[in-house]
PDB file of C-alpha atoms in Angstrom:
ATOM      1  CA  UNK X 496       2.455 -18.429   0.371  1.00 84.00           C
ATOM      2  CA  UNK X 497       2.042 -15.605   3.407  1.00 92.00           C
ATOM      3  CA  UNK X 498       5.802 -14.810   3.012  1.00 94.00           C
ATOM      4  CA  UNK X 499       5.551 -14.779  -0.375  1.00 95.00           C
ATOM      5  CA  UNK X 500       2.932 -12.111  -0.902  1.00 95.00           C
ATOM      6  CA  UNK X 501       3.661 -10.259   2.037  1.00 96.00           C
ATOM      7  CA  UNK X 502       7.511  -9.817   0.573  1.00 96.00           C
ATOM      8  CA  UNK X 503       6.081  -9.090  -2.916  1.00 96.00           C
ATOM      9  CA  UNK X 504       3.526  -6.662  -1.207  1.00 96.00           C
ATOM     10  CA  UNK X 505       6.511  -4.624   0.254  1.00 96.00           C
ATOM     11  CA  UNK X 506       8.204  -4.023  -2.296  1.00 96.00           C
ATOM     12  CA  UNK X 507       5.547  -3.374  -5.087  1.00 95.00           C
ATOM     13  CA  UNK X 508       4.874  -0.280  -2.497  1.00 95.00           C
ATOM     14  CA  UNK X 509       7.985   0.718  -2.178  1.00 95.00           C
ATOM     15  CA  UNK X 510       8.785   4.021  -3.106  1.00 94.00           C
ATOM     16  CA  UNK X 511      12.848   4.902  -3.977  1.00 92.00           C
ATOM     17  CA  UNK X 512      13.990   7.820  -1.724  1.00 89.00           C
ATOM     18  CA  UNK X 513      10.755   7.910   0.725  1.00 92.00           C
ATOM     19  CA  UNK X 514      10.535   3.975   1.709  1.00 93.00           C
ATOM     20  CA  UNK X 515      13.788   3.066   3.657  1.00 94.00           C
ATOM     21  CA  UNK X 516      15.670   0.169   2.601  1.00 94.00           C
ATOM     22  CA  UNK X 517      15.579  -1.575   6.167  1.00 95.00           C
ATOM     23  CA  UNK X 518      11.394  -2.056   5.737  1.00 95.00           C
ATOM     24  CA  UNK X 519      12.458  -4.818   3.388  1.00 95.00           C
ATOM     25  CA  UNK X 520      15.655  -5.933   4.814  1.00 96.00           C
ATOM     26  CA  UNK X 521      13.968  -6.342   8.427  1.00 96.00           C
ATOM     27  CA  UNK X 522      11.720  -8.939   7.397  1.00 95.00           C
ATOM     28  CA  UNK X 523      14.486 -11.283   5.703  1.00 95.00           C
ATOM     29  CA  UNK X 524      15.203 -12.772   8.434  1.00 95.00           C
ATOM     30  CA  UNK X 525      11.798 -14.164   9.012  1.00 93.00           C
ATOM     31  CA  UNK X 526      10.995 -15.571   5.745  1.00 94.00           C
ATOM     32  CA  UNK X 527      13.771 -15.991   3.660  1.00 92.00           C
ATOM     33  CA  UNK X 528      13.698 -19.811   3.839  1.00 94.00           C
ATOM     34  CA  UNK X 529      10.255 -20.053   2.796  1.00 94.00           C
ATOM     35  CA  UNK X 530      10.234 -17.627  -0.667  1.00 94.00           C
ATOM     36  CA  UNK X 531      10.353 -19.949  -3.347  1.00 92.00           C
ATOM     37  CA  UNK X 532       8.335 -17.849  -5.477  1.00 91.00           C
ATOM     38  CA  UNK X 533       7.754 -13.871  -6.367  1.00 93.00           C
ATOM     39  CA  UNK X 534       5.443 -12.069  -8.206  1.00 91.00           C
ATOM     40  CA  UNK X 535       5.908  -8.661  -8.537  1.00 92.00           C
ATOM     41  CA  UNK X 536       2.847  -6.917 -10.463  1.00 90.00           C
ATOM     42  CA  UNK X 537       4.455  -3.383  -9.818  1.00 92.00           C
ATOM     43  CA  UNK X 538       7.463  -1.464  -9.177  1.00 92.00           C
ATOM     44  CA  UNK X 539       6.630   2.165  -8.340  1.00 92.00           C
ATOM     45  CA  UNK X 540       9.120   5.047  -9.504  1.00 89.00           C
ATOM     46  CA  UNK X 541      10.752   7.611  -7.570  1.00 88.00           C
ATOM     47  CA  UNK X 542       8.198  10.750  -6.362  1.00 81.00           C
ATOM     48  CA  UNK X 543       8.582  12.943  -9.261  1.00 68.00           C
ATOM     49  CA  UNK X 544       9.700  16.344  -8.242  1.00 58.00           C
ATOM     50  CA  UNK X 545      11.856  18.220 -11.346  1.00 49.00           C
ATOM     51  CA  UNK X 546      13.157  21.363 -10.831  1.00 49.00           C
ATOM     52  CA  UNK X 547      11.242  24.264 -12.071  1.00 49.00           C
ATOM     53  CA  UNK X 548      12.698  26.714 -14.844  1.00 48.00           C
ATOM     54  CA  UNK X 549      11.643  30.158 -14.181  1.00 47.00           C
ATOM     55  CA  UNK X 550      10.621  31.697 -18.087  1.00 46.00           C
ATOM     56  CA  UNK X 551      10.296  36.128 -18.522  1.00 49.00           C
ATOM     57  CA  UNK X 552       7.184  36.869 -19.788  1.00 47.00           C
ATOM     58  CA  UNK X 553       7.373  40.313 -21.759  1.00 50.00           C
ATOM     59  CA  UNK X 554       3.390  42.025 -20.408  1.00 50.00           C
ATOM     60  CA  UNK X 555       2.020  45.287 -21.810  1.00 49.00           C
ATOM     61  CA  UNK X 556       4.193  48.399 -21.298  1.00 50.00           C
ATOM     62  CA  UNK X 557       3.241  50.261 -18.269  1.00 49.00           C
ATOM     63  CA  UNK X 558       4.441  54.360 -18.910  1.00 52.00           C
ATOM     64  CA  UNK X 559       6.761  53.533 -20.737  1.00 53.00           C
ATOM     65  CA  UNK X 560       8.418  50.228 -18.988  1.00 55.00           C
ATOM     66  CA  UNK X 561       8.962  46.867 -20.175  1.00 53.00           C
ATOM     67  CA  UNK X 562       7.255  45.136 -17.418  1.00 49.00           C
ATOM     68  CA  UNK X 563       7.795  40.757 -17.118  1.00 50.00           C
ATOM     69  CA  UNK X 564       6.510  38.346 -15.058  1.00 46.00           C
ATOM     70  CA  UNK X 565       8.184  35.208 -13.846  1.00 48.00           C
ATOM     71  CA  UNK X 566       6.251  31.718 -15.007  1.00 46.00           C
ATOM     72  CA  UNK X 567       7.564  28.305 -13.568  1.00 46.00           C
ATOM     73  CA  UNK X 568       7.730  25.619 -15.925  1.00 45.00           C
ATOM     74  CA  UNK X 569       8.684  22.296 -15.985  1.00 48.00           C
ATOM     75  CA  UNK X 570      11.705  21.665 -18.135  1.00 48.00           C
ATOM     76  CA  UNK X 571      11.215  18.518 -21.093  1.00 50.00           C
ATOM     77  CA  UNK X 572      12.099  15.466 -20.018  1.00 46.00           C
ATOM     78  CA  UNK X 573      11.865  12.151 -22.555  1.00 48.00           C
ATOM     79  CA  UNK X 574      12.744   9.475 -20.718  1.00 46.00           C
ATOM     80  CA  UNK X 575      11.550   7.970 -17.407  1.00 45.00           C
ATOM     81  CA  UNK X 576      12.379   9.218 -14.054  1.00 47.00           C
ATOM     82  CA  UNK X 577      15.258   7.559 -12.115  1.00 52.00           C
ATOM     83  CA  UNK X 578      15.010   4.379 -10.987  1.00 84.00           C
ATOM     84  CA  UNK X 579      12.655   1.537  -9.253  1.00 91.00           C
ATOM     85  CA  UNK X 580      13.309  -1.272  -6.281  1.00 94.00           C
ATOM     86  CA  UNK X 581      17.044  -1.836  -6.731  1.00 93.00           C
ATOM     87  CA  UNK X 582      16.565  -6.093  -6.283  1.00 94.00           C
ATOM     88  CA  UNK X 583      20.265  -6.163  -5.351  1.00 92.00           C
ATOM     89  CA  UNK X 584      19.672  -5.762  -1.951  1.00 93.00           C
ATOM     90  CA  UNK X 585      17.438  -8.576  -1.718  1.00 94.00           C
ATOM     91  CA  UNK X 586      17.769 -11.645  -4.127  1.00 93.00           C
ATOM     92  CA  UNK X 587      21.243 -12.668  -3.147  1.00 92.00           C
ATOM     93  CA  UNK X 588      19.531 -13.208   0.232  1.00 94.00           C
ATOM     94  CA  UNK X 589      16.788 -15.764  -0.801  1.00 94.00           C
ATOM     95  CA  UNK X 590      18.289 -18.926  -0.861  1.00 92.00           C
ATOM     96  CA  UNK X 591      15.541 -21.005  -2.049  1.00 92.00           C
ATOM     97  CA  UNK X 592      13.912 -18.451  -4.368  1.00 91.00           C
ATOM     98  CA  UNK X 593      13.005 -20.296  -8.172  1.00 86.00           C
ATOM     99  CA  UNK X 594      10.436 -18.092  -9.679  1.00 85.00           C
ATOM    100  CA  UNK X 595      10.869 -14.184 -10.207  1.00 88.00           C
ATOM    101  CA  UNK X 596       8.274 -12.838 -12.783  1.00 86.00           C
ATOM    102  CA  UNK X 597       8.529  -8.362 -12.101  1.00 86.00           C
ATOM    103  CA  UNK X 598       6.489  -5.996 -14.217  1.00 83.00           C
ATOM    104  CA  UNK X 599       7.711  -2.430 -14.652  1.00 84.00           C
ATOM    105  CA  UNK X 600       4.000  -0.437 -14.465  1.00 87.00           C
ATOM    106  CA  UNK X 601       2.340   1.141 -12.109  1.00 91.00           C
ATOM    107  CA  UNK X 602      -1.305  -0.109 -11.854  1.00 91.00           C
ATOM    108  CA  UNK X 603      -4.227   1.563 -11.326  1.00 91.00           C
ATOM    109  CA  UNK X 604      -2.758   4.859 -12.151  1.00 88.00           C
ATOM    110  CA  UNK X 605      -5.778   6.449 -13.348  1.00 88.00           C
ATOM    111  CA  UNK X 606      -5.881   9.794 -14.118  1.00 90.00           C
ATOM    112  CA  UNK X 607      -2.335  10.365 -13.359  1.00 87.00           C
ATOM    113  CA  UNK X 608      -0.841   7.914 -16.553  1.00 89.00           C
ATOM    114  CA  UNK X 609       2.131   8.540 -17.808  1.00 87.00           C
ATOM    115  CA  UNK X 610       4.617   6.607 -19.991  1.00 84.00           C
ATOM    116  CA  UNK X 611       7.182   7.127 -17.737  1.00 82.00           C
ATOM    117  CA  UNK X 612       5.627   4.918 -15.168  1.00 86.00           C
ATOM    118  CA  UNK X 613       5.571   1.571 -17.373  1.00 83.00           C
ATOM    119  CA  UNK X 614       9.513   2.556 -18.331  1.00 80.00           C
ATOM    120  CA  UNK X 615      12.213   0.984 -17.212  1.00 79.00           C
ATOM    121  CA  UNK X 616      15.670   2.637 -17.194  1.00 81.00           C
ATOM    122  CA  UNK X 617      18.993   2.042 -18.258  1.00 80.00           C
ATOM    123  CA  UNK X 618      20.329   1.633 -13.884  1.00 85.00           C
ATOM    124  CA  UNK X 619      17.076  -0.671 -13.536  1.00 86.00           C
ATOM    125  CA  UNK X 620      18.500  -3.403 -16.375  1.00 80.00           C
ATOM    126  CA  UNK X 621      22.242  -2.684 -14.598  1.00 83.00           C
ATOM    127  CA  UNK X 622      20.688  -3.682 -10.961  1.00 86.00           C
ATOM    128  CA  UNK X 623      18.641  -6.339 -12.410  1.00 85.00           C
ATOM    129  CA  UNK X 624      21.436  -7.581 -13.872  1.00 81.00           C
ATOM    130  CA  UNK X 625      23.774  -8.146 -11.062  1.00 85.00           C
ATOM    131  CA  UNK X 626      21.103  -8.944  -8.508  1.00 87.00           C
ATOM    132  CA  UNK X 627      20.180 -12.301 -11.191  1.00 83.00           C
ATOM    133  CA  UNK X 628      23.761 -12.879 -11.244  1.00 79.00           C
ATOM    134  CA  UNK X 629      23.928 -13.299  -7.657  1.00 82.00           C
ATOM    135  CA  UNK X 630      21.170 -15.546  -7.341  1.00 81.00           C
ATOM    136  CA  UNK X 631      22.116 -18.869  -8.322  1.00 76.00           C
ATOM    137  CA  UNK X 632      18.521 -20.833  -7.427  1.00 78.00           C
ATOM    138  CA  UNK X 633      16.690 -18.784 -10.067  1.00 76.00           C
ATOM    139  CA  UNK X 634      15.009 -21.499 -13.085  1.00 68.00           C
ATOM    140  CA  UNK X 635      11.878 -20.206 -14.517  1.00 64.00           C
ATOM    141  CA  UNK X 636      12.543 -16.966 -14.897  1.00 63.00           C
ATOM    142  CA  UNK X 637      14.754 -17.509 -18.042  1.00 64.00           C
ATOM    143  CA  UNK X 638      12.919 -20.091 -19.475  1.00 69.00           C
ATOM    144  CA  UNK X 639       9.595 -18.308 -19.451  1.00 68.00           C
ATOM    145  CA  UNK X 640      11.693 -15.491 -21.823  1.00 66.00           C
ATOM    146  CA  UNK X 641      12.787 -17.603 -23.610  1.00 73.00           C
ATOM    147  CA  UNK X 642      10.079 -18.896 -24.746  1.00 74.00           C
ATOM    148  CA  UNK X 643       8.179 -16.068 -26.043  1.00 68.00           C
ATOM    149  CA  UNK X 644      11.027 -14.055 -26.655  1.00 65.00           C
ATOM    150  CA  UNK X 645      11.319 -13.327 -30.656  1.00 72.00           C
ATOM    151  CA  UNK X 646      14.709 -11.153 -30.648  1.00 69.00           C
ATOM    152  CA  UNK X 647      17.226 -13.293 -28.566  1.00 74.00           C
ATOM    153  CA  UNK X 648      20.029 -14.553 -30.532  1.00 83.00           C
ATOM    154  CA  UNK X 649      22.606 -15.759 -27.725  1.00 82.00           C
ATOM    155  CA  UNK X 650      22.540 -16.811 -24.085  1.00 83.00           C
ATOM    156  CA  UNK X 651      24.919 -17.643 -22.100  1.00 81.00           C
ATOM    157  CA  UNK X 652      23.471 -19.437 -18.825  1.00 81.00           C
ATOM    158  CA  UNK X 653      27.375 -21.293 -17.774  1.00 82.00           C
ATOM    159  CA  UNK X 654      27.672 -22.059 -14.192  1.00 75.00           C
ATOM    160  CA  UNK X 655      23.976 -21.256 -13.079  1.00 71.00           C
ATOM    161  CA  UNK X 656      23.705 -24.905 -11.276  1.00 74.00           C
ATOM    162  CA  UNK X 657      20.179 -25.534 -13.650  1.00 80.00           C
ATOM    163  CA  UNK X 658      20.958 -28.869 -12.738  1.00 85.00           C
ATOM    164  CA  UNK X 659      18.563 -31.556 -14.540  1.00 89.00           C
ATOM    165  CA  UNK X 660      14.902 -29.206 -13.209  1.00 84.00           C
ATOM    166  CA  UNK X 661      16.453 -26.516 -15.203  1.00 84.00           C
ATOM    167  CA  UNK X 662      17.749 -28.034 -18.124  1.00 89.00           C
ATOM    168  CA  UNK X 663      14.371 -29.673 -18.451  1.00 89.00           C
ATOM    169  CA  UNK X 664      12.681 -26.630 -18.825  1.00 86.00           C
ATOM    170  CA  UNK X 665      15.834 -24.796 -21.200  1.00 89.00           C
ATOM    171  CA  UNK X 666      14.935 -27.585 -23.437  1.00 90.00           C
ATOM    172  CA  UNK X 667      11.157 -27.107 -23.498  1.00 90.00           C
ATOM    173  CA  UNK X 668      11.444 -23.689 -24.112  1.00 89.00           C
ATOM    174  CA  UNK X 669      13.524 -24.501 -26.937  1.00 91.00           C
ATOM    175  CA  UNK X 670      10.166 -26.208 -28.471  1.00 90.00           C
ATOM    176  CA  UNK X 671       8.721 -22.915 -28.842  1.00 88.00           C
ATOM    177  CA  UNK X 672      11.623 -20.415 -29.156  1.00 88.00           C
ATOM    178  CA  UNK X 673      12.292 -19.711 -32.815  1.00 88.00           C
ATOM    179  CA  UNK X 674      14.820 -16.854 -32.820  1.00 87.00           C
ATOM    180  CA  UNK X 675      17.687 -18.405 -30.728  1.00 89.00           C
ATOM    181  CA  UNK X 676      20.851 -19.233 -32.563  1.00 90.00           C
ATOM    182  CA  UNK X 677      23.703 -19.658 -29.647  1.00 90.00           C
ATOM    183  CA  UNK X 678      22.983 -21.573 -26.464  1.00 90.00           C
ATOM    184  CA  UNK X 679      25.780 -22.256 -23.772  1.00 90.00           C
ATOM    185  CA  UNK X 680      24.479 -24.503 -20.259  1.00 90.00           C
ATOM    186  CA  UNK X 681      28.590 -25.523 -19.114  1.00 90.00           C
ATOM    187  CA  UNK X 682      29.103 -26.523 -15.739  1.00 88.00           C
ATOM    188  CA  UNK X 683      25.243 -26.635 -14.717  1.00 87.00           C
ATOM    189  CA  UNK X 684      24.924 -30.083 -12.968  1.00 89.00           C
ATOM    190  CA  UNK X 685      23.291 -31.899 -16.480  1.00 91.00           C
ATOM    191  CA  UNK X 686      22.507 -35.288 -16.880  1.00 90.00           C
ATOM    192  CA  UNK X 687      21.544 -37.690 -19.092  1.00 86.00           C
ATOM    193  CA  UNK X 688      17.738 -36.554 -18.643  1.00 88.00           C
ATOM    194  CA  UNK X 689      18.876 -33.351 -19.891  1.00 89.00           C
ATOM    195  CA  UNK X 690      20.350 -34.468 -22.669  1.00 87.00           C
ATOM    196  CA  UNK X 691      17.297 -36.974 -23.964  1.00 86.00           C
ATOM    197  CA  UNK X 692      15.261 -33.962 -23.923  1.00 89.00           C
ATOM    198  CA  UNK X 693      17.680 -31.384 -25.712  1.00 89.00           C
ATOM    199  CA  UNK X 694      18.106 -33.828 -28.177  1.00 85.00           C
ATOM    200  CA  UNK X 695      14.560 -34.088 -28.600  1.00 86.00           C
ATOM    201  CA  UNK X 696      14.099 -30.333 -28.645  1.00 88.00           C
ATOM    202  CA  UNK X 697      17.365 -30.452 -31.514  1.00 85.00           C
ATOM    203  CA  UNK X 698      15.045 -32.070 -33.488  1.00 85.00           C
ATOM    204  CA  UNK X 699      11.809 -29.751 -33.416  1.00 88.00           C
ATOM    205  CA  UNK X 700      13.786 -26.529 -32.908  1.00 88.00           C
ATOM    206  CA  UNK X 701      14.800 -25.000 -36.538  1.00 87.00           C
ATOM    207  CA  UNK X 702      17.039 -22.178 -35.385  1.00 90.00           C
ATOM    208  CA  UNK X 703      19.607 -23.218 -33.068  1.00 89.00           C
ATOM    209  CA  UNK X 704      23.018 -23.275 -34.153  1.00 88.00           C
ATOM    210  CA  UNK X 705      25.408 -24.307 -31.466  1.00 88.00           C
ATOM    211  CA  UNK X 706      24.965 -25.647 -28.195  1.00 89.00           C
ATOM    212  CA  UNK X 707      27.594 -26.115 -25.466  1.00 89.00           C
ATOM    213  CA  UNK X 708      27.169 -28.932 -22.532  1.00 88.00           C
ATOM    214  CA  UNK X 709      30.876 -28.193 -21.820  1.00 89.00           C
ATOM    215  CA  UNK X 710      31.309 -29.886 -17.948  1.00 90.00           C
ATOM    216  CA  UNK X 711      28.450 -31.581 -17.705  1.00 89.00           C
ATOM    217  CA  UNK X 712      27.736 -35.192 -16.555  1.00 89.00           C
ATOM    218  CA  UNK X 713      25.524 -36.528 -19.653  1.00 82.00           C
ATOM    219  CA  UNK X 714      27.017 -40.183 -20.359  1.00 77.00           C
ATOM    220  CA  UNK X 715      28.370 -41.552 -23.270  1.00 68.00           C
ATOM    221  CA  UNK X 716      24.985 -42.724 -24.393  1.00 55.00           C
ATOM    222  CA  UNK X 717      23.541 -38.923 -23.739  1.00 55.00           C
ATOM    223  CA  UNK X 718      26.173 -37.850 -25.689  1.00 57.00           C
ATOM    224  CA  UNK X 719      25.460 -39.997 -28.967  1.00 62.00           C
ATOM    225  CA  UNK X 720      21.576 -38.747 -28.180  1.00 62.00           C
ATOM    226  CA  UNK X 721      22.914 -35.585 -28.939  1.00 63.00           C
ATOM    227  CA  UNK X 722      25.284 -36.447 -31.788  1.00 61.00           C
ATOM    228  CA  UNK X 723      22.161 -38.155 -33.479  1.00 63.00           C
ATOM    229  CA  UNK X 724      19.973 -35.308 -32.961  1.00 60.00           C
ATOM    230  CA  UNK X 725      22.268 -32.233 -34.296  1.00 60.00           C
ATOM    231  CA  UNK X 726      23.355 -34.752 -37.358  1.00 53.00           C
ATOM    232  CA  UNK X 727      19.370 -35.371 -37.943  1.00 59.00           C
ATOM    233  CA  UNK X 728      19.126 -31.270 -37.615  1.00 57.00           C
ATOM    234  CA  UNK X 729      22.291 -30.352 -40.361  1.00 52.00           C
ATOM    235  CA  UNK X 730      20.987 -33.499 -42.730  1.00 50.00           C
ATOM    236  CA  UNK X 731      17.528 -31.704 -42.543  1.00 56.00           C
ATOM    237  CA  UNK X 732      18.907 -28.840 -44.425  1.00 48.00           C
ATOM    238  CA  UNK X 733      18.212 -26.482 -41.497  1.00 45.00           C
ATOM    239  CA  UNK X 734      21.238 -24.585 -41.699  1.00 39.00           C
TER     240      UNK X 734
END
């Protein structure tokens, strides 16, 4: 648990461009083996420092001159500022890590709010992206999604080693997801305890339409669990 917070702590203050990479990388070493777990309640944004555009200002004519005066302004800006924590340097370097739940805010902001600082941009989802790639012992990260997410359509989780833990929770999630419609677990270590419980999820969940268990071990008998269960689902007039 003290590794845990104290890595989360570190990088919730950690501040692109000011805080130098090595104050997280120096204290791998130390507690890498024991981070099984991270919550990240805040990823602070780059110090915000836009260049000023200098604007003429036409004042009252002095005898007979056009006299101006030079006004700094800061130039529009819609979207949020740069990026946060790039998590590429660090994930691929927990072995053991499970759990990663990460909000993009800033908290107790105050007075200085902005919708920039609960944004996250389009470099943040590319990092994010590759650093979850490169962590293989991530589980409850996707299901947790997955279950309250309402958009998803297709996801493609081949070759993550869920292994039966993981496919456990996929298929509880599935209780509750109702948007999903393409689902592919190849080559993640399944059983037949896997299987029981997808084919029980088959039979609650009214919105899946394919499902691949491509290179799995589920059995013969896991199999026909299945075969039963997505019959019962296209005889139930689902799709």
């Amino acid at each position: 648990m003290f590794f845990e917070r104290h890595m989360a702590h570190v990088i919730e203050f950690f501040v692109p461009g000011v805080t130098e990479p090595a104050t997280v990388l120096n204290i791998v070493p130390l507690c890498n083996n024991y981070i099984k777990r991270l919550n990240i309640s805040q990823l602070l944004p780059p110090i915000k420092n836009p260049q000023k555009e200098v604007v003429k200002v036409k004042r009252e004519e002095e005898e007979g001159e056009e006299m101006y005066l030079d006004l700094e302004s800061e130039p529009d800006h819609d979207g949020p500022y740069l990026d946060h924590f790039d998590f590429n340097i660090v994930l691929h370097k927990l072995p053991n890590l499970e759990e990663l739940h990460l909000v993009y805010q800033v908290k107790n902001c105050g007075m200085n709010f902005e919708w920039s600082l609960f944004e996250i941009t389009d470099r943040d989802c590319e990092s994010l992206g590759k650093a979850l790639k490169s962590c293989l012992t991530l589980k409850v990260n996707a299901t947790q999604a997955l279950s309250h997410n309402g958009t998803l359509l297709s996801l493609n989780l081949r070759l993550n080693c869920l292994q039966d833990e993981g496919g456990e929770a996929i298929a509880g999630a599935l209780l509750r997801n109702d948007s999903l419609c393409h689902l592919h677990l190849g080559a993640n270590e399944l059983t037949g305890h896997t299987a029981a419980m997808l084919a029980k999820a088959l039979r609650q969940n009214k919105t899946l339409r394919s499902i691949n268990l491509s290179f799995n071990k589920l059995g013969v008998v896991s199999n026909s669990s299945i075969f039963t269960a997505s019959l019962w689902f296209l005889m139930s007039g689902s799709v």
